[in-house]
PDB file of C-alpha atoms in Angstrom:
ATOM      1  CA  MET A   1      -0.360   0.060  -0.226  1.00  0.00           C
ATOM      2  CA  ALA A   2       3.017   2.487  -0.257  1.00  0.00           C
ATOM      3  CA  ASP A   3       2.139   3.179  -3.523  1.00  0.00           C
ATOM      4  CA  LEU A   4      -1.541   4.810  -2.706  1.00  0.00           C
ATOM      5  CA  SER A   5      -2.662   8.091  -1.519  1.00  0.00           C
ATOM      6  CA  PRO A   6      -4.950   8.661   1.113  1.00  0.00           C
ATOM      7  CA  ASP A   7      -6.918   9.943  -2.345  1.00  0.00           C
ATOM      8  CA  ASP A   8      -6.447   6.534  -3.918  1.00  0.00           C
ATOM      9  CA  LEU A   9      -7.877   4.870  -1.066  1.00  0.00           C
ATOM     10  CA  GLU A  10     -10.630   7.511  -1.005  1.00  0.00           C
ATOM     11  CA  PHE A  11     -11.219   6.866  -4.692  1.00  0.00           C
ATOM     12  CA  LEU A  12     -11.709   2.988  -3.954  1.00  0.00           C
ATOM     13  CA  GLU A  13     -13.819   3.423  -1.361  1.00  0.00           C
ATOM     14  CA  HIS A  14     -16.253   5.473  -3.935  1.00  0.00           C
ATOM     15  CA  ALA A  15     -16.159   2.400  -6.141  1.00  0.00           C
ATOM     16  CA  ALA A  16     -16.821   0.057  -3.742  1.00  0.00           C
ATOM     17  CA  ARG A  17     -19.856   2.200  -2.330  1.00  0.00           C
ATOM     18  CA  LEU A  18     -21.155   1.961  -6.187  1.00  0.00           C
ATOM     19  CA  SER A  19     -20.952  -1.862  -6.149  1.00  0.00           C
ATOM     20  CA  LEU A  20     -22.839  -1.968  -2.874  1.00  0.00           C
ATOM     21  CA  GLU A  21     -25.686   0.540  -3.914  1.00  0.00           C
ATOM     22  CA  GLY A  22     -25.915  -1.525  -6.912  1.00  0.00           C
ATOM     23  CA  CYS A  23     -26.266  -4.465  -5.830  1.00  0.00           C
ATOM     24  CA  GLU A  24     -28.981  -3.071  -3.040  1.00  0.00           C
ATOM     25  CA  ASN A  25     -30.738  -1.855  -6.221  1.00  0.00           C
ATOM     26  CA  ARG A  26     -30.522  -4.765  -7.710  1.00  0.00           C
ATOM     27  CA  ALA A  27     -28.906  -2.992 -10.803  1.00  0.00           C
ATOM     28  CA  GLY A  28     -26.594  -6.094 -11.516  1.00  0.00           C
ATOM     29  CA  GLY A  29     -23.699  -7.934  -9.911  1.00  0.00           C
ATOM     30  CA  PRO A  30     -21.811  -6.480  -6.971  1.00  0.00           C
ATOM     31  CA  PHE A  31     -19.183  -4.533  -8.681  1.00  0.00           C
ATOM     32  CA  GLY A  32     -18.488  -0.554  -9.163  1.00  0.00           C
ATOM     33  CA  ALA A  33     -15.631   1.461 -11.078  1.00  0.00           C
ATOM     34  CA  VAL A  34     -14.780   5.203 -11.101  1.00  0.00           C
ATOM     35  CA  ILE A  35     -12.531   7.113 -13.262  1.00  0.00           C
ATOM     36  CA  VAL A  36     -10.311   9.749 -12.029  1.00  0.00           C
ATOM     37  CA  LYS A  37      -8.291  12.710 -14.020  1.00  0.00           C
ATOM     38  CA  ASP A  38      -6.438  14.879 -12.356  1.00  0.00           C
ATOM     39  CA  GLY A  39      -8.184  14.345  -9.134  1.00  0.00           C
ATOM     40  CA  ALA A  40     -11.431  14.698 -10.185  1.00  0.00           C
ATOM     41  CA  VAL A  41     -13.950  11.995 -10.621  1.00  0.00           C
ATOM     42  CA  ILE A  42     -14.712  11.966 -14.346  1.00  0.00           C
ATOM     43  CA  ALA A  43     -17.261   8.739 -14.529  1.00  0.00           C
ATOM     44  CA  GLU A  44     -18.719   6.441 -12.527  1.00  0.00           C
ATOM     45  CA  GLY A  45     -20.152   2.680 -13.483  1.00  0.00           C
ATOM     46  CA  TRP A  46     -21.924  -0.323 -11.838  1.00  0.00           C
ATOM     47  CA  ASN A  47     -22.810  -3.509 -13.156  1.00  0.00           C
ATOM     48  CA  GLN A  48     -25.799  -3.159 -15.092  1.00  0.00           C
ATOM     49  CA  VAL A  49     -25.955  -6.614 -17.064  1.00  0.00           C
ATOM     50  CA  THR A  50     -29.228  -7.981 -15.645  1.00  0.00           C
ATOM     51  CA  SER A  51     -30.892  -4.358 -15.098  1.00  0.00           C
ATOM     52  CA  GLY A  52     -29.899  -3.642 -18.562  1.00  0.00           C
ATOM     53  CA  ASN A  53     -29.875  -6.846 -20.363  1.00  0.00           C
ATOM     54  CA  ASP A  54     -26.591  -6.139 -21.327  1.00  0.00           C
ATOM     55  CA  PRO A  55     -23.727  -8.972 -20.871  1.00  0.00           C
ATOM     56  CA  THR A  56     -21.375  -6.068 -21.484  1.00  0.00           C
ATOM     57  CA  ALA A  57     -22.637  -3.701 -18.927  1.00  0.00           C
ATOM     58  CA  HIS A  58     -19.937  -4.388 -16.418  1.00  0.00           C
ATOM     59  CA  ALA A  59     -18.996  -1.601 -14.031  1.00  0.00           C
ATOM     60  CA  GLU A  60     -15.488  -1.165 -15.684  1.00  0.00           C
ATOM     61  CA  VAL A  61     -16.904  -0.823 -19.241  1.00  0.00           C
ATOM     62  CA  VAL A  62     -20.053   1.387 -18.128  1.00  0.00           C
ATOM     63  CA  ALA A  63     -17.394   3.635 -16.350  1.00  0.00           C
ATOM     64  CA  ILE A  64     -15.113   3.783 -19.518  1.00  0.00           C
ATOM     65  CA  ARG A  65     -17.735   4.254 -21.637  1.00  0.00           C
ATOM     66  CA  ASN A  66     -19.441   7.395 -19.531  1.00  0.00           C
ATOM     67  CA  ALA A  67     -15.766   8.864 -18.979  1.00  0.00           C
ATOM     68  CA  CYS A  68     -15.343   8.854 -22.994  1.00  0.00           C
ATOM     69  CA  ALA A  69     -18.332  10.302 -23.465  1.00  0.00           C
ATOM     70  CA  ALA A  70     -17.455  12.771 -20.944  1.00  0.00           C
ATOM     71  CA  LEU A  71     -14.321  13.703 -22.024  1.00  0.00           C
ATOM     72  CA  GLU A  72     -15.256  13.344 -25.916  1.00  0.00           C
ATOM     73  CA  THR A  73     -12.688  11.157 -26.997  1.00  0.00           C
ATOM     74  CA  PHE A  74     -11.447   7.222 -26.939  1.00  0.00           C
ATOM     75  CA  ASP A  75      -7.939   7.940 -25.250  1.00  0.00           C
ATOM     76  CA  LEU A  76      -8.479   7.799 -21.562  1.00  0.00           C
ATOM     77  CA  SER A  77      -4.560   8.601 -20.821  1.00  0.00           C
ATOM     78  CA  GLY A  78      -3.794  10.173 -17.634  1.00  0.00           C
ATOM     79  CA  ALA A  79      -6.654   8.843 -15.768  1.00  0.00           C
ATOM     80  CA  THR A  80      -6.838   6.133 -13.359  1.00  0.00           C
ATOM     81  CA  ILE A  81      -9.756   3.460 -12.847  1.00  0.00           C
ATOM     82  CA  TYR A  82     -10.652   2.220  -9.367  1.00  0.00           C
ATOM     83  CA  SER A  83     -12.544  -0.847  -9.447  1.00  0.00           C
ATOM     84  CA  SER A  84     -14.319  -2.842  -6.446  1.00  0.00           C
ATOM     85  CA  CYS A  85     -13.006  -5.624  -8.103  1.00  0.00           C
ATOM     86  CA  GLU A  86     -10.304  -7.155 -10.118  1.00  0.00           C
ATOM     87  CA  PRO A  87     -11.671  -6.798 -13.548  1.00  0.00           C
ATOM     88  CA  CYS A  88     -12.901  -9.726 -15.901  1.00  0.00           C
ATOM     89  CA  PRO A  89     -10.579 -10.285 -19.090  1.00  0.00           C
ATOM     90  CA  MET A  90     -13.347  -8.397 -20.847  1.00  0.00           C
ATOM     91  CA  CYS A  91     -12.896  -5.203 -18.324  1.00  0.00           C
ATOM     92  CA  LEU A  92      -9.121  -5.744 -18.468  1.00  0.00           C
ATOM     93  CA  GLY A  93      -9.152  -5.575 -22.211  1.00  0.00           C
ATOM     94  CA  ALA A  94     -11.251  -2.490 -22.070  1.00  0.00           C
ATOM     95  CA  VAL A  95      -8.744  -0.919 -19.572  1.00  0.00           C
ATOM     96  CA  TYR A  96      -5.832  -1.458 -21.909  1.00  0.00           C
ATOM     97  CA  TRP A  97      -8.101  -0.424 -24.976  1.00  0.00           C
ATOM     98  CA  ALA A  98      -8.752   2.969 -23.228  1.00  0.00           C
ATOM     99  CA  ARG A  99      -5.276   3.669 -22.289  1.00  0.00           C
ATOM    100  CA  LEU A 100      -5.870   4.040 -18.796  1.00  0.00           C
ATOM    101  CA  ASP A 101      -2.756   4.918 -16.706  1.00  0.00           C
ATOM    102  CA  ARG A 102      -3.594   2.840 -13.864  1.00  0.00           C
ATOM    103  CA  LEU A 103      -5.865   0.103 -12.425  1.00  0.00           C
ATOM    104  CA  ILE A 104      -6.677  -0.268  -8.388  1.00  0.00           C
ATOM    105  CA  TYR A 105      -8.896  -2.794  -7.679  1.00  0.00           C
ATOM    106  CA  ALA A 106     -10.159  -4.256  -4.216  1.00  0.00           C
ATOM    107  CA  ASN A 107     -11.578  -7.746  -4.231  1.00  0.00           C
ATOM    108  CA  THR A 108      -9.632 -10.381  -5.935  1.00  0.00           C
ATOM    109  CA  ARG A 109     -10.694 -12.529  -8.883  1.00  0.00           C
ATOM    110  CA  ASP A 110     -10.695 -15.400  -6.645  1.00  0.00           C
ATOM    111  CA  GLN A 111     -13.231 -13.784  -4.235  1.00  0.00           C
ATOM    112  CA  ALA A 112     -15.306 -13.117  -7.040  1.00  0.00           C
ATOM    113  CA  ALA A 113     -15.027 -16.875  -7.626  1.00  0.00           C
ATOM    114  CA  ALA A 114     -16.064 -17.623  -4.417  1.00  0.00           C
ATOM    115  CA  ILE A 115     -19.299 -16.288  -4.778  1.00  0.00           C
ATOM    116  CA  GLY A 116     -20.222 -17.202  -8.211  1.00  0.00           C
ATOM    117  CA  PHE A 117     -18.571 -14.977 -10.659  1.00  0.00           C
ATOM    118  CA  ASP A 118     -15.645 -17.386 -12.016  1.00  0.00           C
ATOM    119  CA  ASP A 119     -13.721 -15.887 -14.815  1.00  0.00           C
ATOM    120  CA  ALA A 120     -11.361 -18.737 -15.204  1.00  0.00           C
ATOM    121  CA  VAL A 121     -12.788 -20.374 -18.054  1.00  0.00           C
ATOM    122  CA  ILE A 122     -12.008 -17.443 -19.959  1.00  0.00           C
ATOM    123  CA  TYR A 123      -8.578 -16.875 -18.778  1.00  0.00           C
ATOM    124  CA  ASP A 124      -8.265 -20.639 -19.439  1.00  0.00           C
ATOM    125  CA  GLU A 125      -9.427 -20.261 -23.253  1.00  0.00           C
ATOM    126  CA  ILE A 126      -7.771 -17.512 -24.264  1.00  0.00           C
ATOM    127  CA  PRO A 127      -4.119 -18.447 -24.432  1.00  0.00           C
ATOM    128  CA  LYS A 128      -5.943 -21.334 -26.538  1.00  0.00           C
ATOM    129  CA  PRO A 129      -5.765 -21.622 -30.573  1.00  0.00           C
ATOM    130  CA  PRO A 130      -9.257 -20.952 -31.768  1.00  0.00           C
ATOM    131  CA  SER A 131      -9.739 -24.453 -32.873  1.00  0.00           C
ATOM    132  CA  GLY A 132      -8.824 -26.021 -29.315  1.00  0.00           C
ATOM    133  CA  ARG A 133     -11.649 -23.624 -27.402  1.00  0.00           C
ATOM    134  CA  THR A 134     -14.784 -24.960 -25.910  1.00  0.00           C
ATOM    135  CA  LEU A 135     -16.530 -22.291 -28.065  1.00  0.00           C
ATOM    136  CA  PRO A 136     -16.801 -23.916 -31.834  1.00  0.00           C
ATOM    137  CA  THR A 137     -14.688 -21.215 -33.788  1.00  0.00           C
ATOM    138  CA  LEU A 138     -14.271 -21.051 -37.380  1.00  0.00           C
ATOM    139  CA  GLN A 139     -12.183 -18.852 -39.316  1.00  0.00           C
ATOM    140  CA  VAL A 140     -13.490 -18.190 -43.009  1.00  0.00           C
ATOM    141  CA  ASP A 141     -11.679 -16.228 -45.825  1.00  0.00           C
ATOM    142  CA  ASN A 142     -13.986 -13.450 -46.835  1.00  0.00           C
ATOM    143  CA  GLN A 143     -13.122 -10.973 -49.663  1.00  0.00           C
ATOM    144  CA  THR A 144     -15.142  -8.116 -48.234  1.00  0.00           C
ATOM    145  CA  ALA A 145     -13.602  -8.335 -44.858  1.00  0.00           C
ATOM    146  CA  GLN A 146      -9.941  -8.278 -46.729  1.00  0.00           C
ATOM    147  CA  GLU A 147     -11.048  -5.199 -48.682  1.00  0.00           C
ATOM    148  CA  ALA A 148     -11.962  -3.409 -45.342  1.00  0.00           C
ATOM    149  CA  PHE A 149      -8.743  -4.170 -44.041  1.00  0.00           C
ATOM    150  CA  ALA A 150      -6.847  -3.144 -47.594  1.00  0.00           C
ATOM    151  CA  LEU A 151      -8.797   0.090 -47.647  1.00  0.00           C
ATOM    152  CA  TRP A 152      -7.827   0.826 -43.678  1.00  0.00           C
ATOM    153  CA  ASP A 153      -4.342   0.261 -44.598  1.00  0.00           C
ATOM    154  CA  ARG A 154      -4.240   2.416 -47.655  1.00  0.00           C
ATOM    155  CA  MET A 155      -6.327   5.418 -45.907  1.00  0.00           C
ATOM    156  CA  ALA A 156      -3.864   8.129 -44.805  1.00  0.00           C
ATOM    157  CA  ASP A 157      -6.340  10.157 -42.695  1.00  0.00           C
ATOM    158  CA  LYS A 158      -7.633   7.292 -40.563  1.00  0.00           C
ATOM    159  CA  VAL A 159      -7.372   7.877 -36.733  1.00  0.00           C
ATOM    160  CA  ALA A 160      -5.140   5.201 -35.203  1.00  0.00           C
ATOM    161  CA  TYR A 161      -6.104   3.352 -31.907  1.00  0.00           C
TER     162      TYR A 161
END
């Protein structure tokens, strides 16, 4: 905890409170997240999977979407995300794609698994080749998809991300 400031602990508590409130309000699972930049909360999120019928509406993804909308950018460099729990593989990917500078979380993936949120199957599947995964996965050559990649590669004014 030597690298954590009192502000870090306060923002983490904020995320934890969101997880508790979201759970109490039956919005979804017990997960909350807060994104902070320059000492100010930019966005919040809590799990809304069941209330929104959206399997991607995890707290971190919701907070990232809200932060990007608020800042009108897809790049959250310079910001920190505080989460009430270690992010699942989807959320961890979103944290990296959003270019957040830091991730600070409370509960661990093992604690989440103990209450029924076990992401181990996804972590186990990721390193396998597509043909070895439990989800039937087939790669099919498609000319239109290849044309889209070729167009993107040629575009001089594309916005890289």
